[in-house]
mmCIF file of C-alpha atoms in Angstrom:
data_model
loop_
_atom_site.group_PDB
_atom_site.id
_atom_site.type_symbol
_atom_site.label_atom_id
_atom_site.label_comp_id
_atom_site.label_asym_id
_atom_site.label_seq_id
_atom_site.Cartn_x
_atom_site.Cartn_y
_atom_site.Cartn_z
ATOM 1 C CA MET A 1 -8.482 2.573 8.354
ATOM 2 C CA LYS A 2 -5.552 2.591 10.801
ATOM 3 C CA PRO A 3 -3.400 5.731 11.009
ATOM 4 C CA PHE A 4 0.190 5.345 9.841
ATOM 5 C CA LYS A 5 3.068 7.302 11.378
ATOM 6 C CA VAL A 6 6.242 5.258 11.870
ATOM 7 C CA ILE A 7 7.049 1.638 11.215
ATOM 8 C CA THR A 8 10.243 -0.310 11.799
ATOM 9 C CA SER A 9 10.754 -3.537 9.893
ATOM 10 C CA PHE A 10 13.207 -5.435 7.787
ATOM 11 C CA THR A 11 12.590 -5.305 4.053
ATOM 12 C CA THR A 12 11.438 -7.976 1.633
ATOM 13 C CA PRO A 13 13.275 -7.528 -1.686
ATOM 14 C CA LEU A 14 11.139 -8.416 -4.713
ATOM 15 C CA ASN A 15 13.480 -7.595 -7.566
ATOM 16 C CA LYS A 16 10.996 -7.359 -10.425
ATOM 17 C CA THR A 17 9.749 -4.520 -12.624
ATOM 18 C CA ASN A 18 6.220 -3.999 -13.956
ATOM 19 C CA VAL A 19 4.645 -6.100 -11.203
ATOM 20 C CA ASP A 20 1.034 -6.107 -12.330
ATOM 21 C CA THR A 21 -2.081 -6.534 -10.248
ATOM 22 C CA ASP A 22 -2.831 -9.892 -11.921
ATOM 23 C CA GLN A 23 0.378 -11.208 -10.359
ATOM 24 C CA ILE A 24 -0.226 -9.502 -7.019
ATOM 25 C CA ILE A 25 -3.614 -11.231 -6.726
ATOM 26 C CA PRO A 26 -4.743 -13.545 -9.561
ATOM 27 C CA LYS A 27 -8.319 -13.143 -10.787
ATOM 28 C CA GLN A 28 -9.608 -16.462 -9.462
ATOM 29 C CA PHE A 29 -9.222 -15.160 -5.890
ATOM 30 C CA LEU A 30 -11.391 -12.068 -6.271
ATOM 31 C CA LYS A 31 -14.534 -13.755 -4.955
ATOM 32 C CA LEU A 32 -14.442 -12.549 -1.350
ATOM 33 C CA ILE A 33 -16.739 -9.656 -0.496
ATOM 34 C CA THR A 34 -14.654 -8.330 2.404
ATOM 35 C CA LYS A 35 -11.235 -6.683 2.356
ATOM 36 C CA SER A 36 -9.650 -9.488 4.373
ATOM 37 C CA GLY A 37 -8.649 -13.034 3.510
ATOM 38 C CA PHE A 38 -6.583 -12.152 0.424
ATOM 39 C CA GLY A 39 -3.122 -12.431 2.021
ATOM 40 C CA ASP A 40 -2.930 -16.182 1.488
ATOM 41 C CA PHE A 41 -3.255 -15.589 -2.253
ATOM 42 C CA LEU A 42 -0.732 -12.748 -2.580
ATOM 43 C CA PHE A 43 1.585 -13.456 -5.554
ATOM 44 C CA TYR A 44 -0.059 -16.878 -5.708
ATOM 45 C CA ASP A 45 1.277 -17.862 -9.140
ATOM 46 C CA TRP A 46 4.822 -16.924 -8.081
ATOM 47 C CA ARG A 47 4.529 -18.541 -4.637
ATOM 48 C CA TYR A 48 2.955 -21.880 -5.525
ATOM 49 C CA GLU A 49 3.106 -24.566 -8.165
ATOM 50 C CA ASN A 50 0.342 -27.176 -8.000
ATOM 51 C CA GLY A 51 -0.400 -25.949 -4.491
ATOM 52 C CA SER A 52 3.167 -26.443 -3.203
ATOM 53 C CA PRO A 53 5.423 -23.512 -2.232
ATOM 54 C CA ILE A 54 8.098 -22.600 -4.779
ATOM 55 C CA GLN A 55 11.232 -22.647 -2.648
ATOM 56 C CA ASN A 56 13.159 -19.817 -4.286
ATOM 57 C CA PHE A 57 10.354 -17.266 -4.195
ATOM 58 C CA VAL A 58 11.113 -14.596 -1.629
ATOM 59 C CA LEU A 59 7.794 -14.787 0.239
ATOM 60 C CA ASN A 60 8.391 -18.486 0.876
ATOM 61 C CA ASP A 61 11.640 -17.726 2.711
ATOM 62 C CA PRO A 62 10.861 -17.852 6.464
ATOM 63 C CA LYS A 63 13.260 -14.985 7.196
ATOM 64 C CA TYR A 64 10.825 -12.563 5.498
ATOM 65 C CA LYS A 65 7.748 -13.881 7.283
ATOM 66 C CA ASP A 66 7.088 -10.807 9.454
ATOM 67 C CA SER A 67 8.327 -8.115 7.088
ATOM 68 C CA LYS A 68 6.104 -5.055 6.724
ATOM 69 C CA VAL A 69 8.064 -3.324 3.962
ATOM 70 C CA LEU A 70 8.162 -4.628 0.382
ATOM 71 C CA VAL A 71 10.817 -3.277 -2.009
ATOM 72 C CA SER A 72 10.294 -3.731 -5.736
ATOM 73 C CA GLY A 73 11.075 -2.389 -9.189
ATOM 74 C CA GLU A 74 9.554 0.369 -11.262
ATOM 75 C CA ASN A 75 5.900 0.562 -12.335
ATOM 76 C CA PHE A 76 4.663 -1.487 -9.386
ATOM 77 C CA GLY A 77 0.911 -2.174 -9.446
ATOM 78 C CA CYS A 78 0.392 -1.771 -13.195
ATOM 79 C CA GLY A 79 -2.338 -3.661 -15.055
ATOM 80 C CA SER A 80 -5.941 -3.748 -13.980
ATOM 81 C CA SER A 81 -7.402 -1.400 -11.386
ATOM 82 C CA ARG A 82 -8.403 -4.152 -8.949
ATOM 83 C CA GLU A 83 -8.390 -2.810 -5.402
ATOM 84 C CA HIS A 84 -7.931 -6.390 -4.219
ATOM 85 C CA ALA A 85 -4.210 -6.045 -5.018
ATOM 86 C CA VAL A 86 -3.834 -3.521 -2.208
ATOM 87 C CA TRP A 87 -6.075 -5.559 0.100
ATOM 88 C CA SER A 88 -3.902 -8.649 -0.455
ATOM 89 C CA LEU A 89 -0.667 -6.776 0.348
ATOM 90 C CA LEU A 90 -2.210 -5.348 3.526
ATOM 91 C CA ASP A 91 -3.768 -8.654 4.548
ATOM 92 C CA TYR A 92 -0.436 -10.418 4.090
ATOM 93 C CA GLY A 93 1.147 -7.897 6.466
ATOM 94 C CA PHE A 94 2.842 -5.255 4.322
ATOM 95 C CA ASN A 95 2.273 -1.638 5.351
ATOM 96 C CA VAL A 96 4.751 0.033 2.980
ATOM 97 C CA VAL A 97 5.853 -0.573 -0.612
ATOM 98 C CA LEU A 98 9.052 1.083 -1.836
ATOM 99 C CA ALA A 99 9.577 1.322 -5.603
ATOM 100 C CA PRO A 100 10.877 3.808 -8.187
ATOM 101 C CA SER A 101 7.334 4.316 -9.523
ATOM 102 C CA PHE A 102 3.762 3.083 -9.165
ATOM 103 C CA ALA A 103 0.791 2.781 -11.491
ATOM 104 C CA ASP A 104 -1.556 5.732 -10.837
ATOM 105 C CA ILE A 105 -4.702 3.756 -9.936
ATOM 106 C CA PHE A 106 -2.761 1.356 -7.736
ATOM 107 C CA GLN A 107 -1.197 4.284 -5.885
ATOM 108 C CA SER A 108 -4.626 5.855 -5.380
ATOM 109 C CA ASN A 109 -5.992 2.543 -4.071
ATOM 110 C CA CYS A 110 -3.062 2.350 -1.639
ATOM 111 C CA ILE A 111 -3.894 5.748 -0.134
ATOM 112 C CA LYS A 112 -7.600 4.876 0.160
ATOM 113 C CA ASN A 113 -6.799 1.695 2.069
ATOM 114 C CA GLY A 114 -3.843 2.672 4.275
ATOM 115 C CA LEU A 115 -0.942 1.110 2.352
ATOM 116 C CA VAL A 116 1.945 3.580 2.022
ATOM 117 C CA PRO A 117 3.512 3.674 -1.491
ATOM 118 C CA ILE A 118 6.835 5.535 -1.465
ATOM 119 C CA SER A 119 8.710 6.366 -4.649
ATOM 120 C CA LEU A 120 12.491 6.423 -4.343
ATOM 121 C CA PRO A 121 15.247 6.979 -6.923
ATOM 122 C CA ASP A 122 16.432 3.955 -8.908
ATOM 123 C CA ASP A 123 19.848 3.842 -7.254
ATOM 124 C CA THR A 124 18.299 3.850 -3.774
ATOM 125 C CA ILE A 125 15.924 1.031 -4.717
ATOM 126 C CA HIS A 126 18.797 -0.985 -6.220
ATOM 127 C CA TRP A 127 20.723 -0.549 -2.966
ATOM 128 C CA LEU A 128 17.689 -1.687 -0.956
ATOM 129 C CA LEU A 129 17.193 -4.686 -3.259
ATOM 130 C CA GLU A 130 20.758 -5.938 -2.711
ATOM 131 C CA THR A 131 19.790 -7.551 0.575
ATOM 132 C CA THR A 132 17.213 -7.297 3.319
ATOM 133 C CA ARG A 133 17.755 -4.293 5.563
ATOM 134 C CA GLN A 134 16.253 -2.983 8.752
ATOM 135 C CA VAL A 135 14.373 0.234 7.930
ATOM 136 C CA LYS A 136 12.436 2.795 9.907
ATOM 137 C CA VAL A 137 9.832 4.550 7.775
ATOM 138 C CA ASN A 138 8.619 7.856 9.192
ATOM 139 C CA LEU A 139 5.802 9.272 7.077
ATOM 140 C CA GLU A 140 5.363 12.412 9.167
ATOM 141 C CA ASN A 141 9.015 13.429 8.647
ATOM 142 C CA GLN A 142 9.150 11.854 5.184
ATOM 143 C CA MET A 143 12.323 10.039 6.122
ATOM 144 C CA ILE A 144 13.551 6.439 5.926
ATOM 145 C CA ARG A 145 16.423 5.268 8.090
ATOM 146 C CA ALA A 146 18.162 2.228 6.566
ATOM 147 C CA ASP A 147 21.370 0.941 8.133
ATOM 148 C CA ASP A 148 23.177 4.226 8.850
ATOM 149 C CA LYS A 149 21.624 6.144 5.944
ATOM 150 C CA ASP A 150 18.827 8.692 6.075
ATOM 151 C CA ILE A 151 16.712 8.739 2.927
ATOM 152 C CA SER A 152 14.218 11.537 2.421
ATOM 153 C CA PHE A 153 11.250 11.144 0.125
ATOM 154 C CA GLU A 154 8.561 13.287 -1.477
ATOM 155 C CA PHE A 155 4.922 12.704 -0.611
ATOM 156 C CA ASN A 156 1.726 14.518 -1.579
ATOM 157 C CA SER A 157 0.673 16.564 1.475
ATOM 158 C CA PHE A 158 -3.042 15.741 1.170
ATOM 159 C CA GLN A 159 -2.359 12.006 0.851
ATOM 160 C CA LYS A 160 0.096 12.183 3.726
ATOM 161 C CA ASN A 161 -2.570 13.757 5.943
ATOM 162 C CA VAL A 162 -5.080 11.067 4.934
ATOM 163 C CA LEU A 163 -2.638 8.293 5.894
ATOM 164 C CA LEU A 164 -1.423 9.950 9.107
ATOM 165 C CA ARG A 165 -5.015 10.392 10.293
ATOM 166 C CA GLY A 166 -6.282 7.052 8.946
ATOM 167 C CA LEU A 167 -9.092 8.651 6.967
ATOM 168 C CA ASP A 168 -10.951 6.656 4.345
ATOM 169 C CA ASP A 169 -13.241 8.412 1.829
ATOM 170 C CA ILE A 170 -16.259 8.313 4.156
ATOM 171 C CA SER A 171 -14.265 9.629 7.129
ATOM 172 C CA GLN A 172 -12.952 12.493 5.001
ATOM 173 C CA THR A 173 -16.492 13.453 3.970
ATOM 174 C CA LEU A 174 -17.752 13.257 7.551
ATOM 175 C CA ASN A 175 -15.055 15.758 8.577
ATOM 176 C CA TYR A 176 -17.036 18.332 6.585
ATOM 177 C CA GLU A 177 -20.478 17.283 7.837
ATOM 178 C CA LYS A 178 -21.271 20.669 9.427
ATOM 179 C CA GLU A 179 -20.256 22.582 6.299
ATOM 180 C CA ILE A 180 -22.205 20.214 4.038
ATOM 181 C CA THR A 181 -25.297 20.510 6.233
ATOM 182 C CA GLN A 182 -25.027 24.309 6.291
ATOM 183 C CA PHE A 183 -24.564 24.410 2.519
ATOM 184 C CA GLU A 184 -27.649 22.258 2.024
ATOM 185 C CA LYS A 185 -29.694 24.466 4.373
ATOM 186 C CA ASN A 186 -28.623 27.605 2.471
ATOM 187 C CA SER A 187 -29.251 26.054 -0.920
ATOM 188 C CA LYS A 188 -32.332 27.093 -2.871
ATOM 189 C CA THR A 189 -32.466 23.635 -4.395
ATOM 190 C CA PRO A 190 -34.592 21.141 -2.385
ATOM 191 C CA SER A 191 -32.477 18.564 -0.603
ATOM 192 C CA ILE A 192 -32.751 15.701 1.833
ATOM 193 C CA VAL A 193 -31.397 17.851 4.686
ATOM 194 C CA GLN A 194 -34.228 20.407 4.343
ATOM 195 C CA SER A 195 -36.876 17.715 4.477
ATOM 196 C CA VAL A 196 -35.484 16.123 7.659
#
C-alpha cells in the first residue's frame, strides 16, 4: 500500500447521497481475483447505457479525467461490504473521497487499502459540489486548501498513521514481529515459534 501525505488535484463533484457499493461497482464485475482492473467498471450503471457512455454523467466529462479527489453526498459507500468498491475507486485514480459521512465498513475498507475518506460538514461539501475546485489535501496536517480557504478536518490518529505510513494489515502485524516472537517464546502454551 502506498503512503499518503499530500495530494493536489481538482475535484470531481458527484452530487448524490446514499451512494451504495452496488452503484460504485455492480456485482457482475466482481469476478477478478486481484485488486486491479476494476476502474473501468466504476459507477458502470451510471456511466454507460448499452455499453455507450452517458454524456451527462460526471465521469464521462473529459475535464474530470485526471481528478484524484471525489466529492459526494452523505452516507457514501452504504450497502454491501464489498471491498471491490474501494478497489474500483483507487483503480480509476481517486485517492481521496470527501463526503459528510461514510458507511462504517466502507470507511474501514478505505483505510485498509489506502483510499482516504474525509468527512466534512454539510455546508462545506455543498460548497465543494457547486463546481470543480483545485484542492490540496494534507493528511499529516489534517488540512484542505481549496481556492483561498483552509478547511481543517478530524481524522482518527491510528488510521492517519496507517495511511501516512502505507501500512496494510500484514505490514502492521509485522511491525510487532519481535514482540510477538518474544511473547510466543515466553508462553507456556506450545506454539509454532517454539518448535522452529
